[in-house]
CSV table of C-alpha atoms in Angstrom, one decimal:
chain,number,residue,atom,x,y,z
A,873,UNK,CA,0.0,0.0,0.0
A,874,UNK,CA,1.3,3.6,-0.3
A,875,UNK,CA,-0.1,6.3,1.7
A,876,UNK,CA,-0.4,10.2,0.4
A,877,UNK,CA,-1.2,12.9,2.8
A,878,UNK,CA,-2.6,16.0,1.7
A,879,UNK,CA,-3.1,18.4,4.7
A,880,UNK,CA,-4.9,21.1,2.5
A,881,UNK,CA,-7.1,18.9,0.4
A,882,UNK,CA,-9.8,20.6,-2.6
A,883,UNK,CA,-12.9,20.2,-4.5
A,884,UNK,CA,-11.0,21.5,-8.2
A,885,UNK,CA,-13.9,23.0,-10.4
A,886,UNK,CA,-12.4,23.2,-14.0
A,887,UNK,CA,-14.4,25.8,-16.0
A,888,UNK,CA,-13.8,25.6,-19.8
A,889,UNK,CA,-14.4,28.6,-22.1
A,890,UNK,CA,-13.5,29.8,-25.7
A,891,UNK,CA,-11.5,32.3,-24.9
A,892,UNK,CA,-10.4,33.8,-21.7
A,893,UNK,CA,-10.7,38.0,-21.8
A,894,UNK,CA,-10.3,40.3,-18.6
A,895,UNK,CA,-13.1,42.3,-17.2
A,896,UNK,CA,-15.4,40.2,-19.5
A,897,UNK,CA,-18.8,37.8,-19.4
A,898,UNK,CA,-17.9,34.6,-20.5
A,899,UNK,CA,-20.1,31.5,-21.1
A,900,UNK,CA,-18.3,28.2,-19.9
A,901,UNK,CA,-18.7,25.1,-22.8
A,902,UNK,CA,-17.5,22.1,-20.3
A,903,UNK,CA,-17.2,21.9,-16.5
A,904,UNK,CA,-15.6,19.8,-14.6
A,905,UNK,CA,-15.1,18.8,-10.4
A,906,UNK,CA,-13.1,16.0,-9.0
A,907,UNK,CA,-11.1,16.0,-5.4
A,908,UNK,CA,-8.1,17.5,-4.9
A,909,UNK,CA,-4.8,18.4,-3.8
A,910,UNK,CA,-2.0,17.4,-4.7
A,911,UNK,CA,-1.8,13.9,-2.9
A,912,UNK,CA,-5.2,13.4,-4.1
A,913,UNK,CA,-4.2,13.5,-7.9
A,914,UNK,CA,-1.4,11.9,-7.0
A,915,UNK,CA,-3.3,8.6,-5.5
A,916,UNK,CA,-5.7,8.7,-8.8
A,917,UNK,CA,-2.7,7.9,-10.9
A,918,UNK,CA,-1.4,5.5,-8.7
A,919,UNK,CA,-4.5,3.9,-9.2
A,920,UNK,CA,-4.7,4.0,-12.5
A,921,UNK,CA,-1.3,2.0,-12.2
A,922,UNK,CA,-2.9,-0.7,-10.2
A,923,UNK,CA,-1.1,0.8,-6.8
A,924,UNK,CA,-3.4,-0.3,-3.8
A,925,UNK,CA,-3.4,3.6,-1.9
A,926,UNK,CA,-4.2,5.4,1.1
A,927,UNK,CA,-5.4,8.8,1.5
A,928,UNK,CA,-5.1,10.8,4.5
A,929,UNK,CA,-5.6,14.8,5.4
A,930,UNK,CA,-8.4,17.0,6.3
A,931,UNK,CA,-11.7,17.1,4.8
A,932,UNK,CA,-14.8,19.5,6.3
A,933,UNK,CA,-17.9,21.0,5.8
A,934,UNK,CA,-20.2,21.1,3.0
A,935,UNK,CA,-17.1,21.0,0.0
A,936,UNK,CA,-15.5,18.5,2.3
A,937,UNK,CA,-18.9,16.0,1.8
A,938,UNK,CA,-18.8,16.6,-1.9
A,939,UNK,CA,-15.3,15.9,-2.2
A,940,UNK,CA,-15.0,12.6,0.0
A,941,UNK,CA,-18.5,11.2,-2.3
A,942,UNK,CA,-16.4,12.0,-5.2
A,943,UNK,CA,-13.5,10.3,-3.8
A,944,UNK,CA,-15.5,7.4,-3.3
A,945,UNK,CA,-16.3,7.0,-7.0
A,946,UNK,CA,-12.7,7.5,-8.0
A,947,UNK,CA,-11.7,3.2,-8.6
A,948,UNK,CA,-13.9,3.6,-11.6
A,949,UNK,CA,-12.3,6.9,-13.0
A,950,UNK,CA,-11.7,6.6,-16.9
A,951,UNK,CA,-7.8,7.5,-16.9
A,952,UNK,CA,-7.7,3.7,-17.1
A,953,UNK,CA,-10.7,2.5,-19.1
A,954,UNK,CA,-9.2,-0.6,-20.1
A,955,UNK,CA,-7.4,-1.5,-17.4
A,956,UNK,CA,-9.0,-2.3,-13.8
A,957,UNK,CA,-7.9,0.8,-10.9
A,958,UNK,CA,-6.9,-0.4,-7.9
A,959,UNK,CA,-8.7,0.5,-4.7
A,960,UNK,CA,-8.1,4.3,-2.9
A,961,UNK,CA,-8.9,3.9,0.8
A,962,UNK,CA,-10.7,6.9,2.3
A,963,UNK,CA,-8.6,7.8,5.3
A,964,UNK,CA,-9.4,11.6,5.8
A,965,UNK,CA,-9.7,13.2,8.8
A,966,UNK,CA,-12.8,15.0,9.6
A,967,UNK,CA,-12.9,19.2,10.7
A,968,UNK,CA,-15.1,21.2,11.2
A,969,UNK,CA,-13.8,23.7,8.8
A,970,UNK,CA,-15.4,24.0,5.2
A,971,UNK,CA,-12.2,22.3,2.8
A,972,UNK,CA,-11.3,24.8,0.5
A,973,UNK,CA,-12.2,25.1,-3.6
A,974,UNK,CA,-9.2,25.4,-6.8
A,975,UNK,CA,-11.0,26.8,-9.5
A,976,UNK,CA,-9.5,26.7,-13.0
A,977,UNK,CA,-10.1,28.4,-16.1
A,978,UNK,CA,-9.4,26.5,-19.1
A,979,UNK,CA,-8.9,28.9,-22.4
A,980,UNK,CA,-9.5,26.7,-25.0
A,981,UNK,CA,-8.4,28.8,-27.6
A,982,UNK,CA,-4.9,28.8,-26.4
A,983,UNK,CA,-5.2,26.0,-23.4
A,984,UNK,CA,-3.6,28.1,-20.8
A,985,UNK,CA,-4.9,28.1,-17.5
A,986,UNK,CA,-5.8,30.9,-15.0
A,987,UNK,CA,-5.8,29.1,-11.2
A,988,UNK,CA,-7.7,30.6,-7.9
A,989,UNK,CA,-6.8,28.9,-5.0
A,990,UNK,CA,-8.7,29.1,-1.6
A,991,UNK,CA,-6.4,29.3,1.6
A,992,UNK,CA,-8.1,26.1,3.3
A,993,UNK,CA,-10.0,25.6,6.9
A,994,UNK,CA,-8.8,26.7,9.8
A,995,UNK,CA,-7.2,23.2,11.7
A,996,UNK,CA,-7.3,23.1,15.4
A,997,UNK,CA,-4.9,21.8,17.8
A,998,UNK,CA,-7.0,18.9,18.1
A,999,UNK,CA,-7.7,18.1,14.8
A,1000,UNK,CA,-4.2,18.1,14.2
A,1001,UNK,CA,-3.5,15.7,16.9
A,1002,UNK,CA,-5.8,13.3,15.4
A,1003,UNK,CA,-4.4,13.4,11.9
A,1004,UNK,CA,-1.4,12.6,13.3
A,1005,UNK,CA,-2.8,9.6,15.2
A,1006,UNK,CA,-4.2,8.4,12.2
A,1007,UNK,CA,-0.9,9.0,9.8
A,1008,UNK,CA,1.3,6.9,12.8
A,1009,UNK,CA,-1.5,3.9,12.4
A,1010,UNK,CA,-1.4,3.9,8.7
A,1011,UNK,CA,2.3,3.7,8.1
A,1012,UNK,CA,2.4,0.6,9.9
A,1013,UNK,CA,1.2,-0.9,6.8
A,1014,UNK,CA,2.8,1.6,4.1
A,1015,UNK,CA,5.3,0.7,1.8
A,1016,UNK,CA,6.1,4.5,0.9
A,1017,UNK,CA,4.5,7.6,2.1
A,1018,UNK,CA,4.2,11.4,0.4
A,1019,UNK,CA,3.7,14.5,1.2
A,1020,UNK,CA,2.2,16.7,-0.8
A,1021,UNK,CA,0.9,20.6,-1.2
A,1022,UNK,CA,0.8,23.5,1.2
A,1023,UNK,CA,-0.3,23.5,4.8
A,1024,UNK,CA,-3.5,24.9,5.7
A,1025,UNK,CA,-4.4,27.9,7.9
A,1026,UNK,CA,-3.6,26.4,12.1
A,1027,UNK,CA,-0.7,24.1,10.8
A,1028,UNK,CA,2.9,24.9,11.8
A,1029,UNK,CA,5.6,25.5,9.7
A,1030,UNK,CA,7.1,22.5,10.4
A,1031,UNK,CA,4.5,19.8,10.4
A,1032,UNK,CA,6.2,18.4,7.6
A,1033,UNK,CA,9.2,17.9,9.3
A,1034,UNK,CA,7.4,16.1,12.3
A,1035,UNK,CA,5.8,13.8,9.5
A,1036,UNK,CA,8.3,13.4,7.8
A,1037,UNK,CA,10.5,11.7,11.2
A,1038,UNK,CA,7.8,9.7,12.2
A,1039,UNK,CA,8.1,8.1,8.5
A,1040,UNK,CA,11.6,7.6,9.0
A,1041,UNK,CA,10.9,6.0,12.7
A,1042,UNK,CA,8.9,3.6,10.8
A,1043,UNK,CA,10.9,2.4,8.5
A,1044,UNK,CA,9.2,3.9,5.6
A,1045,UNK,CA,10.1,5.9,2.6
A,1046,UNK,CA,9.1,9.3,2.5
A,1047,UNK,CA,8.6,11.9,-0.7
A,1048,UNK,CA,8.6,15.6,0.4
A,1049,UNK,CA,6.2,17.3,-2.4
A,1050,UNK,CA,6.1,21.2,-1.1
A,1051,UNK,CA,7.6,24.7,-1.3
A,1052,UNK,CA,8.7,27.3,0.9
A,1053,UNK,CA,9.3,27.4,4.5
A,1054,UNK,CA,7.2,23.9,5.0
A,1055,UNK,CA,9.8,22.7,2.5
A,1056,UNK,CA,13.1,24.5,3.9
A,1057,UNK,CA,11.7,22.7,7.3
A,1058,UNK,CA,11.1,19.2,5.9
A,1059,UNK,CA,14.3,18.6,4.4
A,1060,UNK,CA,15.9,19.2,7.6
A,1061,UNK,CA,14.3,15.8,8.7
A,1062,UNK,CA,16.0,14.0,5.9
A,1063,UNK,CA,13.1,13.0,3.6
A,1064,UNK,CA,14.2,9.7,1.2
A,1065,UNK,CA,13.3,12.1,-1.8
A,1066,UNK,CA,11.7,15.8,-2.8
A,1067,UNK,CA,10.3,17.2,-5.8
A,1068,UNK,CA,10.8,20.3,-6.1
A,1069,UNK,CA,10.5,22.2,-9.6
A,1070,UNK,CA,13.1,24.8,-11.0
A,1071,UNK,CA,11.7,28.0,-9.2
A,1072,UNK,CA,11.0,25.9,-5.6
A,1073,UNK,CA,14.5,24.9,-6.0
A,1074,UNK,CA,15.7,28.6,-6.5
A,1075,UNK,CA,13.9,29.7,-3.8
A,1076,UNK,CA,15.3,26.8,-1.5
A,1077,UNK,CA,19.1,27.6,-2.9
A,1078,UNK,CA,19.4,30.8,-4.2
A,1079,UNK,CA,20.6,28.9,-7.1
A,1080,UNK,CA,18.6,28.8,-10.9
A,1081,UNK,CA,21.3,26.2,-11.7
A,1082,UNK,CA,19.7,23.3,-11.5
A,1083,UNK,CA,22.7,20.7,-11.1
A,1084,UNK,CA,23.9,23.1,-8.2
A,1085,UNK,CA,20.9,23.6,-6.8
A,1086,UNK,CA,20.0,20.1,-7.2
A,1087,UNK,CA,23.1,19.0,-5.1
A,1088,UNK,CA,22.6,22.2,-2.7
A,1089,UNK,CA,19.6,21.0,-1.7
A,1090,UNK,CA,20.9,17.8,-0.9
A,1091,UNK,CA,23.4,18.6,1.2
A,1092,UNK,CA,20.6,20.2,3.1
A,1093,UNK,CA,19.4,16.9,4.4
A,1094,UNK,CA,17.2,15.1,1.7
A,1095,UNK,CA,18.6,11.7,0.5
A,1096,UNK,CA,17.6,12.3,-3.1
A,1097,UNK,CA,16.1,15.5,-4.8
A,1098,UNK,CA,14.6,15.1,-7.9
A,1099,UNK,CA,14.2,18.4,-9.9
A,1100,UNK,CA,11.2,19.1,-12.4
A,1101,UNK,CA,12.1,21.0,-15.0
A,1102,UNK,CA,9.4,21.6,-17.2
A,1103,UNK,CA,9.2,21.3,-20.5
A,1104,UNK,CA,13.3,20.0,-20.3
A,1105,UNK,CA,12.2,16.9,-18.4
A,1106,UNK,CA,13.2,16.1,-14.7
A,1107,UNK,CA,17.5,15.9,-13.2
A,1108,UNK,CA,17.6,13.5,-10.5
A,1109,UNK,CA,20.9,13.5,-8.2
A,1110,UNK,CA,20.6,10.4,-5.7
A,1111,UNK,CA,23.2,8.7,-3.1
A,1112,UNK,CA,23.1,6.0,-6.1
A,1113,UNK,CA,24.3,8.7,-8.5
A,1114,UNK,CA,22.4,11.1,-11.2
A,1115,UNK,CA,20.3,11.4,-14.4
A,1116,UNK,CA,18.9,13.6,-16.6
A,1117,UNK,CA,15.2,12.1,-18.3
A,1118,UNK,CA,13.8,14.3,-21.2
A,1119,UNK,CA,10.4,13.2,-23.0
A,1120,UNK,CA,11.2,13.1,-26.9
A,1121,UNK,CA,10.0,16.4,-27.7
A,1122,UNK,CA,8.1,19.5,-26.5
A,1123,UNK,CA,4.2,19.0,-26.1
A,1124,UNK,CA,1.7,21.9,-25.9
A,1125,UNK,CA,-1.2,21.4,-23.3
A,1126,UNK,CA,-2.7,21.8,-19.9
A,1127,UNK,CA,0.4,21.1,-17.2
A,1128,UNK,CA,-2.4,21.0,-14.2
A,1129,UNK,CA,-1.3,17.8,-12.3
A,1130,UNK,CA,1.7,17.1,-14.3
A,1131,UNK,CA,3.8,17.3,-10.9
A,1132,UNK,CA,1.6,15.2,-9.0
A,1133,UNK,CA,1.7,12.7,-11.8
A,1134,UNK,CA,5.7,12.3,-12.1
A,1135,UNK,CA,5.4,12.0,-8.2
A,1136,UNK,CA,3.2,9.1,-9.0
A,1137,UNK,CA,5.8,7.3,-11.3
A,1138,UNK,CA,8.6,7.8,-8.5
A,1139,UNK,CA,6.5,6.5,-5.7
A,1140,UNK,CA,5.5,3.5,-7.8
A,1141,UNK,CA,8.7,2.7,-9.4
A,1142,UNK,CA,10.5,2.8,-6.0
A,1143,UNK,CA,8.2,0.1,-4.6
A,1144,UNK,CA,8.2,-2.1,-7.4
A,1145,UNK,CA,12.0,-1.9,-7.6
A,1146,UNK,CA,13.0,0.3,-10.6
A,1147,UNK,CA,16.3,1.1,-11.4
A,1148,UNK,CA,16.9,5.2,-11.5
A,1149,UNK,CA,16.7,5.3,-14.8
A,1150,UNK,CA,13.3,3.4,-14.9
A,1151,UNK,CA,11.7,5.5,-11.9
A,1152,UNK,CA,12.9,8.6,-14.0
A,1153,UNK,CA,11.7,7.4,-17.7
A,1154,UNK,CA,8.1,6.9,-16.0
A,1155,UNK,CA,8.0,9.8,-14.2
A,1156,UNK,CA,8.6,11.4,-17.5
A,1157,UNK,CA,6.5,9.9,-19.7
A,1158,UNK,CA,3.4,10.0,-17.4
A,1159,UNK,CA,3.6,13.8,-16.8
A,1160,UNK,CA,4.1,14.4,-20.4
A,1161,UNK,CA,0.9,11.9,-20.7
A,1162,UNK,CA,-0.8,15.1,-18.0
A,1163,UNK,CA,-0.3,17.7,-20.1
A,1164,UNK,CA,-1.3,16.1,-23.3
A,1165,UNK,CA,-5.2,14.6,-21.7
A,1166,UNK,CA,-7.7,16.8,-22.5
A,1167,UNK,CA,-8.7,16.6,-18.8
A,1168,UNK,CA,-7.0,18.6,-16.2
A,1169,UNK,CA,-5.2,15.9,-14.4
A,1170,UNK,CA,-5.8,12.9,-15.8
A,1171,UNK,CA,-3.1,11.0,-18.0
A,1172,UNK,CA,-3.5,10.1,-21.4
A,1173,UNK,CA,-2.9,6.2,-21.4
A,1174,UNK,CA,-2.2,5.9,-25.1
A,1175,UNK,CA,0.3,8.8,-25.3
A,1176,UNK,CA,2.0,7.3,-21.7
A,1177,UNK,CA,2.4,4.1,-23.3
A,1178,UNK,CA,3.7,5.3,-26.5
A,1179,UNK,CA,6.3,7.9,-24.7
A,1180,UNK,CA,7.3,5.6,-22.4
A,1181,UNK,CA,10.4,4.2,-24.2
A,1182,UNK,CA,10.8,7.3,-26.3
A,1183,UNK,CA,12.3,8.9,-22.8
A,1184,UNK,CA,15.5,10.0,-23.0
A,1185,UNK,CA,17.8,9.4,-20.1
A,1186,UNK,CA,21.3,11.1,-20.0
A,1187,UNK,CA,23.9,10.0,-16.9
A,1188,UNK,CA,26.0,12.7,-15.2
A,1189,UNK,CA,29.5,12.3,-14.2
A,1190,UNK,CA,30.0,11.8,-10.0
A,1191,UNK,CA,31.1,15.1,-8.7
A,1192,UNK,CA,33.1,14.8,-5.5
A,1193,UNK,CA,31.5,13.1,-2.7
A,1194,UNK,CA,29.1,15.1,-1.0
A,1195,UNK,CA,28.2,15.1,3.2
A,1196,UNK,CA,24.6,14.7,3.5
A,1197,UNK,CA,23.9,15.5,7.3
């Protein structure tokens, strides 16, 4: 089983329209609302992959009802029409809070994306202590753990890093997925990997070079630090040694969910065993996949399957040996 925790989960609305133009009316042509956050999307690929998952957070409210009967339904999502998902396990903590809404607007004339997020419910003390109750249970039957998005308003800074040691305690591996502070915090605790992209990693660093960065950030604490970098693929510098993956080409497309996808293809190639390269040429191909469906978030099978040995995987030289505290 892998377990994803989302502490700030969502009910995403995608609104489609013609064309996006400020201070206008516009008439939306397709609509769309699934759960989210971004250990949500990333347990819907997982199923899609046939991974057995676990999600755990904080759902409340009247948003928080309409995102946990949505989540419910989510074994029979159509990423994988021909293939049977395999079960997601509603774990969620309840709060009294309402959970917050992402609402995107598609322009389909040019498929760019204008994104609103909510800031989330406010968590209590207590609400927190039972999430963390709950997270300590499930990872006694985990096989990896993530930890994904931002923290909601009530959370401390460094709730990540507290999750992140009682994963290690455990004996299970642990993906950091989040930005800022709640990142800076988290790495201090020696996460197995993070995923941060290019401008996360700047801000982490101080660094836009992403092989110096990349290494920076691991001499920061985390084991293995994984860099997205867009359209230029994903650099990947690990205590087993690094890798550039690049998808054959450029696409065009909606990136919503791309991240939480590549996430996916780490999580699922570490506990089936992949190589580096492997983990990396998923990762890849099944973000590329994101941005190419024509729904926000979902993969596009047929162009995952078809990338997925088109990946391009470059090795890097060792550099000198570096002192991970």
């Amino acid at each position: 089983m892998i377990l994803t925790v989302t502490l700030n989960t969502a009910l995403d609305l995608t609104y489609g329209v013609p064309e996006l133009v400020p201070h206008a009316s516009h008439r939306v042509s397709d609509m769309s609302e699934r759960p989210g956050g971004k250990g949500l999307n990333v347990a819907r690929v997982l199923s899609a992959l046939g991974h057995e998952t676990v999600v755990t957070g904080f759902a409340g409210g009247s948003t928080g009802a309409v995102l946990r009967e949505l989540l419910a339904g989510l074994p029979t999502d159509a990423a994988a029409p021909e293939a049977a998902p395999a079960p997601i396990t509603d774990a969620l903590v309840t709060v009294a809070g309402n959970t917050r809404r992402t609402i995107a607007v598609v322009d389909r004339a040019t498929g760019d994306t204008t994104q609103l997020n909510e800031p989330g419910p406010l968590v209590t003390t207590d609400e927190w202590t039972a999430l963390l109750g709950r997270y300590e249970e499930l990872l006694a039957g985990a096989d990896a753990v993530a930890l994904c998005g931002s923290l909601p308003p009530g959370i401390h800074v460094g709730a990540y890093a507290e999750l992140v040691r009682a994963a290690r305690a455990a004996g299970v591996p642990v993906l950091l997925d989040t930005s800022g502070e709640p990142l800076r915090r988290g790495i201090a605790a020696r996460p197995d990997l993070i995923k941060p992209n290019a401008d996360e990693l700047a801000q982490l660093t101080g660094s836009r070079e992403p092989m110096r960065a990349t290494r920076d950030a691991r001499r920061r604490g985390a084991h293995g630090v994984i860099a997205s970098l867009g359209p230029d693929g994903m650099l990947a510098v690990t205590p087993d040694g690094s890798w550039q993956a690049a998808p054959p080409a450029k696409v065009l497309g909606n990136p919503t969910g791309a991240g939480d996808s590549a996430v996916a293809g780490l999580l699922s190639g570490l506990v089936e065993g992949l190589s580096w390269p492997d983990r990396l040429r998923r990762a890849v191909a099944l973000s590329t996949a994101t941005v190419l469906s024509p729904t926000a978030g979902d993969f596009d099978r047929a162009a995952y399957e078809e990338l997925l040995p088109r990946v391009g995987i470059e090795e890097h030289a060792p550099a000198a040996r570096e002192a991970v505290g």
